Amino acid sequence: ITPSLAAALGDIPGAWFATHFNHPREITPDSAAACTRLVKAGVPVINQTVLLKDVNDQQSVRLQEDLMDYLREYERTDSYRY
């Protein structure tokens, strides 16, 4: 995601960007920077993931917390159930 692409997406009303990270190791410095550029341009970034056996189903895998460390801007909710 280049700065000009992020700016162009930011100009589109209602544009959102969905990522599909399934493990914190997939969040590279480049992908984190791309997400940051999008958020700064006003594009909400969300993540969709599934629980994968022996990949991200262990309690020690903190995917959402690691994503939040990178994105820094999010809306937290306690209204969902597992």
Short mmCIF file of N, CA and C in Angstrom, two decimals:
data_model
loop_
_atom_site.label_atom_id
_atom_site.label_comp_id
_atom_site.label_asym_id
_atom_site.label_seq_id
_atom_site.Cartn_x
_atom_site.Cartn_y
_atom_site.Cartn_z
N ILE A 1 0.84 -1.17 0.00
CA ILE A 1 0.00 0.00 0.00
C ILE A 1 0.89 1.24 0.00
N THR A 2 0.91 1.91 -1.10
CA THR A 2 1.71 3.14 -1.20
C THR A 2 0.97 4.29 -0.53
N PRO A 3 1.69 5.34 -0.18
CA PRO A 3 1.01 6.50 0.38
C PRO A 3 -0.07 7.07 -0.55
N SER A 4 0.18 7.06 -1.85
CA SER A 4 -0.83 7.61 -2.77
C SER A 4 -2.06 6.70 -2.85
N LEU A 5 -1.87 5.39 -2.79
CA LEU A 5 -3.02 4.48 -2.78
C LEU A 5 -3.82 4.65 -1.50
N ALA A 6 -3.13 4.77 -0.37
CA ALA A 6 -3.83 4.97 0.90
C ALA A 6 -4.64 6.26 0.86
N ALA A 7 -4.06 7.32 0.30
CA ALA A 7 -4.78 8.59 0.20
C ALA A 7 -6.00 8.45 -0.72
N ALA A 8 -5.84 7.75 -1.84
CA ALA A 8 -6.96 7.56 -2.76
C ALA A 8 -8.08 6.76 -2.10
N LEU A 9 -7.73 5.72 -1.36
CA LEU A 9 -8.74 4.93 -0.66
C LEU A 9 -9.42 5.77 0.43
N GLY A 10 -8.64 6.64 1.06
CA GLY A 10 -9.18 7.51 2.09
C GLY A 10 -10.20 8.50 1.55
N ASP A 11 -10.14 8.77 0.25
CA ASP A 11 -11.09 9.69 -0.38
C ASP A 11 -12.40 9.01 -0.77
N ILE A 12 -12.48 7.72 -0.63
CA ILE A 12 -13.69 6.98 -1.00
C ILE A 12 -14.57 6.83 0.24
N PRO A 13 -15.74 7.48 0.23
CA PRO A 13 -16.62 7.36 1.40
C PRO A 13 -17.03 5.90 1.65
N GLY A 14 -16.89 5.48 2.88
CA GLY A 14 -17.31 4.13 3.25
C GLY A 14 -16.31 3.04 2.93
N ALA A 15 -15.13 3.39 2.44
CA ALA A 15 -14.13 2.37 2.13
C ALA A 15 -13.57 1.78 3.42
N TRP A 16 -13.45 0.48 3.45
CA TRP A 16 -12.83 -0.25 4.55
C TRP A 16 -11.78 -1.17 3.93
N PHE A 17 -10.81 -1.61 4.74
CA PHE A 17 -9.79 -2.54 4.27
C PHE A 17 -9.76 -3.73 5.21
N ALA A 18 -9.90 -4.92 4.67
CA ALA A 18 -9.90 -6.13 5.49
C ALA A 18 -8.61 -6.90 5.29
N THR A 19 -7.96 -7.23 6.39
CA THR A 19 -6.77 -8.07 6.35
C THR A 19 -7.17 -9.48 6.78
N HIS A 20 -6.28 -10.43 6.55
CA HIS A 20 -6.56 -11.82 6.90
C HIS A 20 -5.33 -12.44 7.57
N PHE A 21 -4.87 -11.81 8.63
CA PHE A 21 -3.75 -12.35 9.40
C PHE A 21 -4.27 -13.48 10.28
N ASN A 22 -3.58 -14.61 10.28
CA ASN A 22 -3.98 -15.74 11.13
C ASN A 22 -2.99 -16.00 12.26
N HIS A 23 -1.84 -15.35 12.22
CA HIS A 23 -0.84 -15.53 13.26
C HIS A 23 0.00 -14.26 13.34
N PRO A 24 0.44 -13.89 14.54
CA PRO A 24 1.23 -12.67 14.69
C PRO A 24 2.48 -12.63 13.80
N ARG A 25 3.05 -13.79 13.50
CA ARG A 25 4.25 -13.80 12.65
C ARG A 25 3.96 -13.34 11.23
N GLU A 26 2.70 -13.32 10.84
CA GLU A 26 2.34 -12.83 9.51
C GLU A 26 2.34 -11.31 9.44
N ILE A 27 2.38 -10.66 10.58
CA ILE A 27 2.40 -9.20 10.61
C ILE A 27 3.84 -8.74 10.46
N THR A 28 4.22 -8.46 9.25
CA THR A 28 5.59 -8.02 8.96
C THR A 28 5.69 -6.51 9.14
N PRO A 29 6.90 -5.98 9.21
CA PRO A 29 7.03 -4.52 9.26
C PRO A 29 6.36 -3.83 8.06
N ASP A 30 6.45 -4.44 6.89
CA ASP A 30 5.81 -3.85 5.70
C ASP A 30 4.29 -3.86 5.81
N SER A 31 3.72 -4.99 6.26
CA SER A 31 2.26 -5.05 6.37
C SER A 31 1.77 -4.12 7.47
N ALA A 32 2.51 -4.02 8.56
CA ALA A 32 2.12 -3.10 9.64
C ALA A 32 2.17 -1.66 9.15
N ALA A 33 3.20 -1.32 8.38
CA ALA A 33 3.30 0.04 7.84
C ALA A 33 2.16 0.33 6.88
N ALA A 34 1.79 -0.66 6.07
CA ALA A 34 0.68 -0.48 5.13
C ALA A 34 -0.62 -0.22 5.89
N CYS A 35 -0.87 -0.99 6.93
CA CYS A 35 -2.08 -0.79 7.73
C CYS A 35 -2.07 0.58 8.40
N THR A 36 -0.93 0.99 8.89
CA THR A 36 -0.81 2.30 9.52
C THR A 36 -1.11 3.41 8.52
N ARG A 37 -0.58 3.28 7.29
CA ARG A 37 -0.86 4.28 6.26
C ARG A 37 -2.35 4.38 5.98
N LEU A 38 -3.01 3.24 5.90
CA LEU A 38 -4.45 3.23 5.65
C LEU A 38 -5.21 3.91 6.78
N VAL A 39 -4.90 3.55 8.01
CA VAL A 39 -5.60 4.13 9.17
C VAL A 39 -5.38 5.64 9.20
N LYS A 40 -4.16 6.08 8.96
CA LYS A 40 -3.87 7.52 8.97
C LYS A 40 -4.60 8.25 7.85
N ALA A 41 -4.91 7.53 6.76
CA ALA A 41 -5.65 8.13 5.64
C ALA A 41 -7.15 8.11 5.89
N GLY A 42 -7.57 7.54 7.03
CA GLY A 42 -8.98 7.51 7.36
C GLY A 42 -9.71 6.26 6.92
N VAL A 43 -8.97 5.23 6.55
CA VAL A 43 -9.58 3.98 6.11
C VAL A 43 -9.58 3.01 7.30
N PRO A 44 -10.75 2.60 7.78
CA PRO A 44 -10.78 1.62 8.86
C PRO A 44 -10.18 0.29 8.38
N VAL A 45 -9.33 -0.29 9.21
CA VAL A 45 -8.71 -1.58 8.90
C VAL A 45 -9.23 -2.60 9.89
N ILE A 46 -9.77 -3.69 9.35
CA ILE A 46 -10.28 -4.76 10.19
C ILE A 46 -9.52 -6.04 9.85
N ASN A 47 -9.59 -7.02 10.71
CA ASN A 47 -8.93 -8.30 10.46
C ASN A 47 -9.94 -9.43 10.61
N GLN A 48 -9.88 -10.35 9.67
CA GLN A 48 -10.71 -11.55 9.74
C GLN A 48 -9.76 -12.73 9.89
N THR A 49 -10.04 -13.58 10.84
CA THR A 49 -9.19 -14.74 11.05
C THR A 49 -10.05 -15.92 11.48
N VAL A 50 -9.52 -17.09 11.30
CA VAL A 50 -10.17 -18.30 11.79
C VAL A 50 -9.21 -18.99 12.74
N LEU A 51 -9.76 -19.76 13.65
CA LEU A 51 -8.90 -20.56 14.52
C LEU A 51 -8.39 -21.76 13.73
N LEU A 52 -7.08 -21.91 13.68
CA LEU A 52 -6.45 -23.01 12.97
C LEU A 52 -5.74 -23.91 13.97
N LYS A 53 -6.06 -25.18 13.95
CA LYS A 53 -5.47 -26.13 14.89
C LYS A 53 -3.95 -26.10 14.80
N ASP A 54 -3.32 -25.94 15.95
CA ASP A 54 -1.87 -25.91 16.10
C ASP A 54 -1.20 -24.72 15.41
N VAL A 55 -1.98 -23.75 14.99
CA VAL A 55 -1.41 -22.54 14.41
C VAL A 55 -1.70 -21.35 15.31
N ASN A 56 -2.99 -21.11 15.58
CA ASN A 56 -3.34 -19.97 16.41
C ASN A 56 -4.39 -20.31 17.47
N ASP A 57 -4.49 -21.58 17.80
CA ASP A 57 -5.50 -21.97 18.79
C ASP A 57 -4.93 -22.11 20.19
N GLN A 58 -3.67 -21.81 20.39
CA GLN A 58 -3.08 -21.89 21.72
C GLN A 58 -3.30 -20.57 22.45
N GLN A 59 -3.44 -20.66 23.75
CA GLN A 59 -3.65 -19.46 24.55
C GLN A 59 -2.49 -18.49 24.42
N SER A 60 -1.30 -19.00 24.14
CA SER A 60 -0.13 -18.13 24.05
C SER A 60 -0.12 -17.28 22.78
N VAL A 61 -0.95 -17.61 21.79
CA VAL A 61 -1.02 -16.82 20.56
C VAL A 61 -1.99 -15.68 20.78
N ARG A 62 -1.48 -14.48 20.76
CA ARG A 62 -2.28 -13.30 21.04
C ARG A 62 -2.44 -12.46 19.78
N LEU A 63 -3.11 -12.98 18.80
CA LEU A 63 -3.21 -12.32 17.51
C LEU A 63 -3.86 -10.94 17.61
N GLN A 64 -5.03 -10.87 18.21
CA GLN A 64 -5.73 -9.59 18.24
C GLN A 64 -4.93 -8.54 19.01
N GLU A 65 -4.32 -8.91 20.12
CA GLU A 65 -3.53 -7.95 20.88
C GLU A 65 -2.33 -7.49 20.06
N ASP A 66 -1.69 -8.42 19.34
CA ASP A 66 -0.56 -8.03 18.52
C ASP A 66 -0.99 -7.12 17.38
N LEU A 67 -2.14 -7.37 16.79
CA LEU A 67 -2.65 -6.47 15.75
C LEU A 67 -2.89 -5.08 16.31
N MET A 68 -3.46 -5.03 17.49
CA MET A 68 -3.76 -3.73 18.08
C MET A 68 -2.49 -2.96 18.39
N ASP A 69 -1.42 -3.67 18.75
CA ASP A 69 -0.15 -3.00 18.98
C ASP A 69 0.31 -2.28 17.72
N TYR A 70 0.01 -2.86 16.56
CA TYR A 70 0.42 -2.24 15.30
C TYR A 70 -0.56 -1.16 14.85
N LEU A 71 -1.83 -1.41 14.95
CA LEU A 71 -2.81 -0.48 14.39
C LEU A 71 -3.10 0.70 15.30
N ARG A 72 -3.05 0.48 16.60
CA ARG A 72 -3.21 1.53 17.60
C ARG A 72 -4.58 2.19 17.63
N GLU A 73 -5.38 2.04 16.59
CA GLU A 73 -6.70 2.66 16.56
C GLU A 73 -7.73 1.57 16.33
N TYR A 74 -8.61 1.40 17.30
CA TYR A 74 -9.62 0.36 17.16
C TYR A 74 -10.75 0.63 18.13
N GLU A 75 -11.84 -0.02 17.89
CA GLU A 75 -12.98 0.06 18.79
C GLU A 75 -13.09 -1.26 19.52
N ARG A 76 -12.95 -1.24 20.80
CA ARG A 76 -13.00 -2.45 21.61
C ARG A 76 -14.44 -2.75 22.02
N THR A 77 -14.80 -4.00 22.00
CA THR A 77 -16.14 -4.39 22.41
C THR A 77 -16.09 -5.64 23.25
N ASP A 78 -16.98 -5.73 24.20
CA ASP A 78 -17.10 -6.93 25.02
C ASP A 78 -18.41 -7.63 24.74
N SER A 79 -19.07 -7.29 23.64
CA SER A 79 -20.39 -7.81 23.36
C SER A 79 -20.38 -9.05 22.48
N TYR A 80 -19.25 -9.65 22.25
CA TYR A 80 -19.19 -10.86 21.42
C TYR A 80 -18.94 -12.07 22.30
N ARG A 81 -19.24 -13.23 21.77
CA ARG A 81 -19.02 -14.48 22.49
C ARG A 81 -18.19 -15.41 21.64
N TYR A 82 -17.47 -16.30 22.31
CA TYR A 82 -16.68 -17.30 21.59
C TYR A 82 -17.43 -18.61 21.54
#
